PDB file of C-alpha atoms in Angstrom:
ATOM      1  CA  UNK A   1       0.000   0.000   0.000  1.00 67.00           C
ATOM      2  CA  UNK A   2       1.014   3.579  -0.759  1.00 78.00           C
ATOM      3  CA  UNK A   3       2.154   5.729   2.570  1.00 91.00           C
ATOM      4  CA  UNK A   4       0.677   9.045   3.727  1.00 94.00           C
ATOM      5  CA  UNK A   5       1.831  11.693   0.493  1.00 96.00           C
ATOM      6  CA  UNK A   6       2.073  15.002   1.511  1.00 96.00           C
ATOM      7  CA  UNK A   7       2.170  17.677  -1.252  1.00 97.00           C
ATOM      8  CA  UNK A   8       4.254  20.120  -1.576  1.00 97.00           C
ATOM      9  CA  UNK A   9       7.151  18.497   0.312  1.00 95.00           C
ATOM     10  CA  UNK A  10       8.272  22.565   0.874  1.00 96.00           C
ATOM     11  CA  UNK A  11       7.056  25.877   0.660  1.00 96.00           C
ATOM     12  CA  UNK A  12       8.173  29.478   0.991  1.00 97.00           C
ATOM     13  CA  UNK A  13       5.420  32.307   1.447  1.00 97.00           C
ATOM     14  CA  UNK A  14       5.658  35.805   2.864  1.00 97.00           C
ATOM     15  CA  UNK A  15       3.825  37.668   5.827  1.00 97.00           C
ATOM     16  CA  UNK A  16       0.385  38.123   5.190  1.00 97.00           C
ATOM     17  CA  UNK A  17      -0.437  35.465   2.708  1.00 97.00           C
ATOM     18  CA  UNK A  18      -2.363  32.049   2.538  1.00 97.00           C
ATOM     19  CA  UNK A  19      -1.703  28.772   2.187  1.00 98.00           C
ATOM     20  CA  UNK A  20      -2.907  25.377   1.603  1.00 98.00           C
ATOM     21  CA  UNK A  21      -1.365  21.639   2.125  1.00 98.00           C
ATOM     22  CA  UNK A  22      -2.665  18.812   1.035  1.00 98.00           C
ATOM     23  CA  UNK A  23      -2.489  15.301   2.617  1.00 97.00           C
ATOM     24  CA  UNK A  24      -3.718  11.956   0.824  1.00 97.00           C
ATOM     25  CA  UNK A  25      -4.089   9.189   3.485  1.00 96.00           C
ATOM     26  CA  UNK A  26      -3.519   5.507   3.415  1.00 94.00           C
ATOM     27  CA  UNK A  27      -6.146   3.732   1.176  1.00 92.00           C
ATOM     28  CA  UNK A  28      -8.871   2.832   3.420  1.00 88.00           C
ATOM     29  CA  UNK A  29      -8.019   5.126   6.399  1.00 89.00           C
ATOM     30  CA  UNK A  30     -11.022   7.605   6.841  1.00 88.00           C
ATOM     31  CA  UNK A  31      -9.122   9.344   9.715  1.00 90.00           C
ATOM     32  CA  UNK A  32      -6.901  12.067   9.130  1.00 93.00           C
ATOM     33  CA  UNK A  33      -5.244  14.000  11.541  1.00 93.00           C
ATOM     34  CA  UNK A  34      -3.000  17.934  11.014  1.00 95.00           C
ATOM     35  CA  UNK A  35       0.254  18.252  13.506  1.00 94.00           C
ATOM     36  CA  UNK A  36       2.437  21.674  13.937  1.00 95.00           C
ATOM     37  CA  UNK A  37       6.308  20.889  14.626  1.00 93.00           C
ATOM     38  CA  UNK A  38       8.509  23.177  15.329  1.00 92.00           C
ATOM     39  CA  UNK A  39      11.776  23.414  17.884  1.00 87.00           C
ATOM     40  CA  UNK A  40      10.335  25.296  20.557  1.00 85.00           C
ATOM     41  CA  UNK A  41       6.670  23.835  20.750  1.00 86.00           C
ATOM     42  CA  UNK A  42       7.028  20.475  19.710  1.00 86.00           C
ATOM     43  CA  UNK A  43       4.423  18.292  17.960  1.00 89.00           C
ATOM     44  CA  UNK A  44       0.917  20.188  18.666  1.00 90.00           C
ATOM     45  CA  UNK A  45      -2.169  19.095  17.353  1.00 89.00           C
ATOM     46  CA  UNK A  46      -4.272  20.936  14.928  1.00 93.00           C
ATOM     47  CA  UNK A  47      -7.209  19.278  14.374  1.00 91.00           C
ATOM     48  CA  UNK A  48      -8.570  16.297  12.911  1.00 91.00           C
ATOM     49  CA  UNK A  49     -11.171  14.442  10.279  1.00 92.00           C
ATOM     50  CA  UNK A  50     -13.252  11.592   9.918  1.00 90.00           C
ATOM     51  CA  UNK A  51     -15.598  10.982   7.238  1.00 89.00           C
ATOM     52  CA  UNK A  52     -15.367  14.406   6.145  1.00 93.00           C
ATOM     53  CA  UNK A  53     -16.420  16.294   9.639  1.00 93.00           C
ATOM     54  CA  UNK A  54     -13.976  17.817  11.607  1.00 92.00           C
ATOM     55  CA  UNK A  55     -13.667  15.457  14.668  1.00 86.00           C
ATOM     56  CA  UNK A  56     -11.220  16.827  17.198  1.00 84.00           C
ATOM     57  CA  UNK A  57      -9.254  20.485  17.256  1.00 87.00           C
ATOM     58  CA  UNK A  58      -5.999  21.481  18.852  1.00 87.00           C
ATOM     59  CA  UNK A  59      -5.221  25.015  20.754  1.00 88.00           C
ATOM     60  CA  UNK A  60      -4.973  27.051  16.985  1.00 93.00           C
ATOM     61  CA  UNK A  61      -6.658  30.265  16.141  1.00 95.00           C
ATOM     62  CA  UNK A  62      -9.170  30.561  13.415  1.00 95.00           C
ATOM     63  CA  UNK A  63      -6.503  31.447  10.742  1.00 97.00           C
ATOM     64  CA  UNK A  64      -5.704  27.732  10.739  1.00 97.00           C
ATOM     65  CA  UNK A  65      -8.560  25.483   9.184  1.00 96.00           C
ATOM     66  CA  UNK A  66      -9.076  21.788   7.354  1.00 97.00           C
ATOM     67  CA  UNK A  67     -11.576  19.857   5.219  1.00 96.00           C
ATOM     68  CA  UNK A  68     -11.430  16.158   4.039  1.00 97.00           C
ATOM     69  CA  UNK A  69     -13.441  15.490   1.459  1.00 96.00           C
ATOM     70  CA  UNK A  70     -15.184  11.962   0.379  1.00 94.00           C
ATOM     71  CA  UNK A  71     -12.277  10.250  -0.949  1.00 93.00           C
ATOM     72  CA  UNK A  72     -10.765  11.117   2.869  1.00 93.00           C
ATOM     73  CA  UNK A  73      -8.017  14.007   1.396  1.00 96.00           C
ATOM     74  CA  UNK A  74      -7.510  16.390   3.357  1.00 97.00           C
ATOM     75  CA  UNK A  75      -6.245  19.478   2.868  1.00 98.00           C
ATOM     76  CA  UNK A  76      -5.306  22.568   5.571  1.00 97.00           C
ATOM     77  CA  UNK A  77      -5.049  25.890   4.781  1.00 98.00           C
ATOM     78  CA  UNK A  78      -3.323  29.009   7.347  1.00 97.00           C
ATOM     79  CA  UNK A  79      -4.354  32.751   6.203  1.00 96.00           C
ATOM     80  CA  UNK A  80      -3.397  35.405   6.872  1.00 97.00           C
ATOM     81  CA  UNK A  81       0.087  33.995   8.213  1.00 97.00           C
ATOM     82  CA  UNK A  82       2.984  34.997  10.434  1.00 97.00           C
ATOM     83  CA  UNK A  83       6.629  34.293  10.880  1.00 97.00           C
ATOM     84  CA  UNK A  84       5.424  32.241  13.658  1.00 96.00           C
ATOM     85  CA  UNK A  85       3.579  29.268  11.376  1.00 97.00           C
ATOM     86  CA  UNK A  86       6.777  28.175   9.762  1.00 97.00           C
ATOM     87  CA  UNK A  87       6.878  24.639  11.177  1.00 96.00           C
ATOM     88  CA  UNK A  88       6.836  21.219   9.662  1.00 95.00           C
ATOM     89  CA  UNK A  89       3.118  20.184   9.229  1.00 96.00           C
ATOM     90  CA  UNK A  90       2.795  16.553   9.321  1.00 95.00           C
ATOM     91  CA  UNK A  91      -0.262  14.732   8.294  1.00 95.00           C
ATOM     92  CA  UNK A  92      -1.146  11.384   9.739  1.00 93.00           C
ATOM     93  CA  UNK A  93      -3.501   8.716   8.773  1.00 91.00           C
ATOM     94  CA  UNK A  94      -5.206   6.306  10.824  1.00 86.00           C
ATOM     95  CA  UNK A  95      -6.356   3.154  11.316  1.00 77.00           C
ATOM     96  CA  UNK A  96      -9.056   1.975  14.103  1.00 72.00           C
ATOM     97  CA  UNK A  97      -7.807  -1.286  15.443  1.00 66.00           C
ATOM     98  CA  UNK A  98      -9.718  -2.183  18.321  1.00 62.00           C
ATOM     99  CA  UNK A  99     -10.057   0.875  20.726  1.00 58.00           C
ATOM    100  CA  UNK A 100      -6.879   2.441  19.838  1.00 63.00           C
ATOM    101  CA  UNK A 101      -5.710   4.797  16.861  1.00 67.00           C
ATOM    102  CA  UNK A 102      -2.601   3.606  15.044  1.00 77.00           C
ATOM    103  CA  UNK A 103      -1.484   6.455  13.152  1.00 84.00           C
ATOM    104  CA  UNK A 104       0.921   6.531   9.804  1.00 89.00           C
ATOM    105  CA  UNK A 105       2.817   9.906   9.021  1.00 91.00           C
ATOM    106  CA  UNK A 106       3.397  11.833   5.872  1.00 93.00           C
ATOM    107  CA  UNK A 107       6.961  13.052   5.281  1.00 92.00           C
ATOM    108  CA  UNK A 108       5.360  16.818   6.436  1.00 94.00           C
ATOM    109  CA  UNK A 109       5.396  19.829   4.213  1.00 96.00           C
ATOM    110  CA  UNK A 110       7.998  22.277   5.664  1.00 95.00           C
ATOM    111  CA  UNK A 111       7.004  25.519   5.400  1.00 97.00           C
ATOM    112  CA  UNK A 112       8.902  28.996   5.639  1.00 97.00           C
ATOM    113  CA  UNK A 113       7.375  32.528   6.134  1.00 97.00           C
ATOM    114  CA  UNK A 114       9.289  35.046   5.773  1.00 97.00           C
TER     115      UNK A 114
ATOM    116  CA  UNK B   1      -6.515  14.598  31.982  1.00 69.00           C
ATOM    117  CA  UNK B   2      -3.979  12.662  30.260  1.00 77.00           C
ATOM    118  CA  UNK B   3      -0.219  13.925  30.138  1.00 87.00           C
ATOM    119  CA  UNK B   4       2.802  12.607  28.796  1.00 92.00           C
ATOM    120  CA  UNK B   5       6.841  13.114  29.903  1.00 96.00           C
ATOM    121  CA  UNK B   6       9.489  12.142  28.498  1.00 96.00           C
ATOM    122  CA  UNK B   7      12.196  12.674  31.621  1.00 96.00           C
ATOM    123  CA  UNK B   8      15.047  12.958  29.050  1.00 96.00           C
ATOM    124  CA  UNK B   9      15.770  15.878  26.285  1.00 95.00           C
ATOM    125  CA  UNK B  10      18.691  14.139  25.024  1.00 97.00           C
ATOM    126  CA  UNK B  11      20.419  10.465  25.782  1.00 98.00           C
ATOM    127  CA  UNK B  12      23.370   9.510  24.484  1.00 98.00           C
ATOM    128  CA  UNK B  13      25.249   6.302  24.147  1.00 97.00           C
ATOM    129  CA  UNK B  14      27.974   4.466  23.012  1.00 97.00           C
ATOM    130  CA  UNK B  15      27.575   1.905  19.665  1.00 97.00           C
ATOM    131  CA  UNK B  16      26.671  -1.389  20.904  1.00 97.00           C
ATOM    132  CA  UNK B  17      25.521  -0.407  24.540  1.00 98.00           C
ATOM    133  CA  UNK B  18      21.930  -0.402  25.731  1.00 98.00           C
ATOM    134  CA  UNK B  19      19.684   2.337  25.187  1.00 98.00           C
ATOM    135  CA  UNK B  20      16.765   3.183  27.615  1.00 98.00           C
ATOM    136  CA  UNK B  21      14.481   6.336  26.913  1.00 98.00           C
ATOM    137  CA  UNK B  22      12.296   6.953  29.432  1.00 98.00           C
ATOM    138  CA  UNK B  23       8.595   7.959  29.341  1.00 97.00           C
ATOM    139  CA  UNK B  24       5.541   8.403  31.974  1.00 96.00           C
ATOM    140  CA  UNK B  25       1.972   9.089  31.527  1.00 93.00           C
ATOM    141  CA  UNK B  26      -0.916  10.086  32.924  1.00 89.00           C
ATOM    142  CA  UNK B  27      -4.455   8.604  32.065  1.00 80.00           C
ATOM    143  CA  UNK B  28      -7.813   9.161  33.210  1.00 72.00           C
ATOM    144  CA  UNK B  29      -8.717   5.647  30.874  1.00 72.00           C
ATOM    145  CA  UNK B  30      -7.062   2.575  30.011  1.00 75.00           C
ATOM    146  CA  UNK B  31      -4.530   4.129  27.504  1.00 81.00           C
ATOM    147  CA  UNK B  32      -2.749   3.018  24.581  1.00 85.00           C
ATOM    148  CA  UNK B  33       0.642   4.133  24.167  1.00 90.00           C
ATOM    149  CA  UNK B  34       3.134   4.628  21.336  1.00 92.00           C
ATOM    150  CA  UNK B  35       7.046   5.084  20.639  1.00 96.00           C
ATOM    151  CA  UNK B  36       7.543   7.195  17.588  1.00 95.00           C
ATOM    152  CA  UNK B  37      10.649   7.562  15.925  1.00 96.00           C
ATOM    153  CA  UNK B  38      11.525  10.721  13.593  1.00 94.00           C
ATOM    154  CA  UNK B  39      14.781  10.970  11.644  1.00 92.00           C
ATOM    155  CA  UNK B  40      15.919  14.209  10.091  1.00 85.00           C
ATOM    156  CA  UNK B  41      14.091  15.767   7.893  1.00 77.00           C
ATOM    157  CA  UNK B  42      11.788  13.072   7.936  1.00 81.00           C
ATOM    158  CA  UNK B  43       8.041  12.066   9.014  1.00 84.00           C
ATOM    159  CA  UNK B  44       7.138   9.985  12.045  1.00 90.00           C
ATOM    160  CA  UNK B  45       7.814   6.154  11.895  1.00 91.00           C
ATOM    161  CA  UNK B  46       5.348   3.945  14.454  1.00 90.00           C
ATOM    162  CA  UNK B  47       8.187   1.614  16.338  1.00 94.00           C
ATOM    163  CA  UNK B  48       5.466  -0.273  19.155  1.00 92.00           C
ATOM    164  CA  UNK B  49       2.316   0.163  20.744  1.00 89.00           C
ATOM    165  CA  UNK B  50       0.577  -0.974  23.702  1.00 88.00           C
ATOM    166  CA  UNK B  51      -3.003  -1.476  23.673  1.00 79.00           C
ATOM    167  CA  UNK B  52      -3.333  -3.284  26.739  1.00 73.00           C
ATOM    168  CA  UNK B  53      -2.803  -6.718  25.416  1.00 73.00           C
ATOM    169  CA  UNK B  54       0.790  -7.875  26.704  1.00 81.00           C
ATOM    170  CA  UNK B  55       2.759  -5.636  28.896  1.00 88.00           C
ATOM    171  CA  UNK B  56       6.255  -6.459  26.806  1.00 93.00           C
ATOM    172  CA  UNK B  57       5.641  -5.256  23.440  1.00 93.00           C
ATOM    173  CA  UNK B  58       8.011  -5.456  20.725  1.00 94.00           C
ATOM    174  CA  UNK B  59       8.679  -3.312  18.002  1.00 93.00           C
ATOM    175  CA  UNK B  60      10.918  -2.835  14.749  1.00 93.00           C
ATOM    176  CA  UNK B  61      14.595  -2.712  14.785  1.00 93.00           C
ATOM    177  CA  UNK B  62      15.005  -4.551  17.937  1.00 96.00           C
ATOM    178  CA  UNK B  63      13.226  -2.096  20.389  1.00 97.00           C
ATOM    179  CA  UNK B  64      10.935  -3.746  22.835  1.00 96.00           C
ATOM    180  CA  UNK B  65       8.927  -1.143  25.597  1.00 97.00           C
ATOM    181  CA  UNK B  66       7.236  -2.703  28.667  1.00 94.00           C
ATOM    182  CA  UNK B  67       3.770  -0.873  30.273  1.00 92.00           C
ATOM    183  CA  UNK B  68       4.066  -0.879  33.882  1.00 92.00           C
ATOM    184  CA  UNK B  69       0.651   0.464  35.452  1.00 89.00           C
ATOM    185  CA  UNK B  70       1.903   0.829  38.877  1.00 90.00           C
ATOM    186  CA  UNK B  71       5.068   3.057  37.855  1.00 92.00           C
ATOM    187  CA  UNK B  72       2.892   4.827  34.751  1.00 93.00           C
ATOM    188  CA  UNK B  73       5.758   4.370  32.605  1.00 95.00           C
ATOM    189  CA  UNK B  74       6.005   3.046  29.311  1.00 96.00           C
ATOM    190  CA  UNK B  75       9.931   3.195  28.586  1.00 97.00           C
ATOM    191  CA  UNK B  76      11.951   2.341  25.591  1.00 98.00           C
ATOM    192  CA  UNK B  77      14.916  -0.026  25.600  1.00 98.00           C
ATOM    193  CA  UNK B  78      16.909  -1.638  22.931  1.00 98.00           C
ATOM    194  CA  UNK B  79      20.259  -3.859  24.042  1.00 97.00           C
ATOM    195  CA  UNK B  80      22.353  -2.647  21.550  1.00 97.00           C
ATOM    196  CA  UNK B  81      22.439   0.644  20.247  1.00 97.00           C
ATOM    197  CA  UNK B  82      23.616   1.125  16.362  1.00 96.00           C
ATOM    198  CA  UNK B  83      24.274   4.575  14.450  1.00 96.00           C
ATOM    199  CA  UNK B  84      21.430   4.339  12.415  1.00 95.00           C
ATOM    200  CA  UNK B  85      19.437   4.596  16.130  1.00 97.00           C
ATOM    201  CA  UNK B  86      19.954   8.488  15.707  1.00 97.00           C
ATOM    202  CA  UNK B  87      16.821  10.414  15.717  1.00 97.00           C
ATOM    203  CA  UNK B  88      14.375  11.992  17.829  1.00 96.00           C
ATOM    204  CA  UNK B  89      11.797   9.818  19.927  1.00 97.00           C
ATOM    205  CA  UNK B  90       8.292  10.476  20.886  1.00 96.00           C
ATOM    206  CA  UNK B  91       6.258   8.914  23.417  1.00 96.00           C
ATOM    207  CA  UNK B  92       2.257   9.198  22.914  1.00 91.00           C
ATOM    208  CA  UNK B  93      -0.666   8.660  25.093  1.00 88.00           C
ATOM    209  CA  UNK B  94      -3.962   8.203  23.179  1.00 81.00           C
ATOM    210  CA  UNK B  95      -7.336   8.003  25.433  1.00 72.00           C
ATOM    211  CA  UNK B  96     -10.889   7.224  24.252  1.00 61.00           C
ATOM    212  CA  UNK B  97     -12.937   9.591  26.172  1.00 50.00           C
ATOM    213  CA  UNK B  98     -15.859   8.732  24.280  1.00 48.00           C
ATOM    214  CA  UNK B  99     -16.888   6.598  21.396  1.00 43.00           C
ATOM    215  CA  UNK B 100     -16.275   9.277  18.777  1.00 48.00           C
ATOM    216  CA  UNK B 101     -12.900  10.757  19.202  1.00 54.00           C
ATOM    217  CA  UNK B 102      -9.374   9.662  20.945  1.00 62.00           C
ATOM    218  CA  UNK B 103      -7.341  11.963  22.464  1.00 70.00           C
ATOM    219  CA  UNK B 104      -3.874  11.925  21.469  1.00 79.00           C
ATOM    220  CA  UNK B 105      -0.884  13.833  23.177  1.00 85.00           C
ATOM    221  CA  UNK B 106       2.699  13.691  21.949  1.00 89.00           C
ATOM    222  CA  UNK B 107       5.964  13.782  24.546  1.00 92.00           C
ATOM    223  CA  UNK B 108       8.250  16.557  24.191  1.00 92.00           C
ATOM    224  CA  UNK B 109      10.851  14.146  22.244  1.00 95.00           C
ATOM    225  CA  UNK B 110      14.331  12.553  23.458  1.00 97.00           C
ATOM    226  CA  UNK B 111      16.853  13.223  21.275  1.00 96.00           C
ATOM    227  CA  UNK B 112      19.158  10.363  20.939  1.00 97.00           C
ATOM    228  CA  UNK B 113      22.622  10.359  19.950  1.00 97.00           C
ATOM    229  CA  UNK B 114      24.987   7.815  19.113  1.00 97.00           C
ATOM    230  CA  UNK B 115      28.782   7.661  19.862  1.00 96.00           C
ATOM    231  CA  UNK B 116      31.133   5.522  17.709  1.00 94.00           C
TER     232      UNK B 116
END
């Protein structure tokens, strides 16, 4: 099976702008889920999708928002950004075995803002 | 609530010699827990979980991680450590509060380091 694709892989944008990543998940996975990494935060959660509704949501201000649509893609998109959203956003599919999530990663999308 | 430390920023060991990162959780449920691995520049590989099944799980590349309840730790240990062992690790703590949506928090990461 194919992994988690991420597209694009990197991105430069300036103050002010918008942006939007796109994440195809594992065939089959109706779960996906957006992550913020950068050195002094960490991994933080953004949000995350199943079946197309937004299911969960991180600590993010408005300016940060997702869809998924039916074929579970999902795609997040930051306006209106700041030299604070450069991060590595990592996308992560899932899989419901039993009770538990098991979650498979995209390579992330780093982005810069300058 | 459920919270997740890992009690090391940074281990480092010698080529060959065991390697023990260390995490503990909190859990208002019965958790399931996860070691992550990331390399540089790269996304995050799954190396175990625990889903309360057997308290010794064992993962890829010759890590194993055991869940002890009483201690709430879940920590990582392989016997012999090799160079391509370098990355950063993540611990994470997923929770079903309810039957829609798991909780998942991620450790702050220990980076580990490996001397020739």
């Amino acid at each position: 099976k194919a992994g988690v694709t991420q597209t694009p892989r990197y991105l430069i944008k300036t103050r002010g702008q918008q942006v939007t990543l796109s994440c195809s998940p594992i065939s089959g996975h109706r779960s996906v889920s957006w992550y913020q990494q950068t050195p002094g935060q960490g991994l933080q959660f953004l949000f995350e999708y199943f079946s197309e509704t937004q299911r969960n949501k991180g600590n993010f201000p408005g300016r940060f928002s997702g869809r998924q649509f039916s074929n579970s893609r999902s795609e997040m998109n930051v306006s209106t950004l700041e030299l604070g959203d450069s991060a590595l956003y990592l996308c992560a599919s899932s899989l419901f075995i039993g009770l538990s999530y098991e979650q498979y990663f995209g390579p992330g999308t780093r982005l810069t803002v300058t | 609530a459920q919270s997740v430390t890992q009690l090391d920023s940074h281990v480092s060991v010698s080529e060959g010699t065991p390697v023990l990162l260390r995490c503990n959780y909190s859990s208002s449920y019965s958790p399931s827990l996860f070691w992550y691995v990331q390399h540089p520049n790269k996304g995050l590989q799954l190396l175990l979980k625990y889903t309360s099944a057997a308290t010794l799980v064992k993962g890829i590349n010759g890590f194993e991680a055991e869940f002890k309840k009483s201690e709430t730790s879940f920590h990582l240990t392989k016997p012999s450590a090799h160079m391509s062992d370098a990355a950063e690790y993540f611990c994470v703590v997923s929770d079903r509060e309810d039957s829609s949506a798991s909780k998942i928090i991620f450790g702050s990461g220990t980076r580990l380091s490996i001397r020739p």
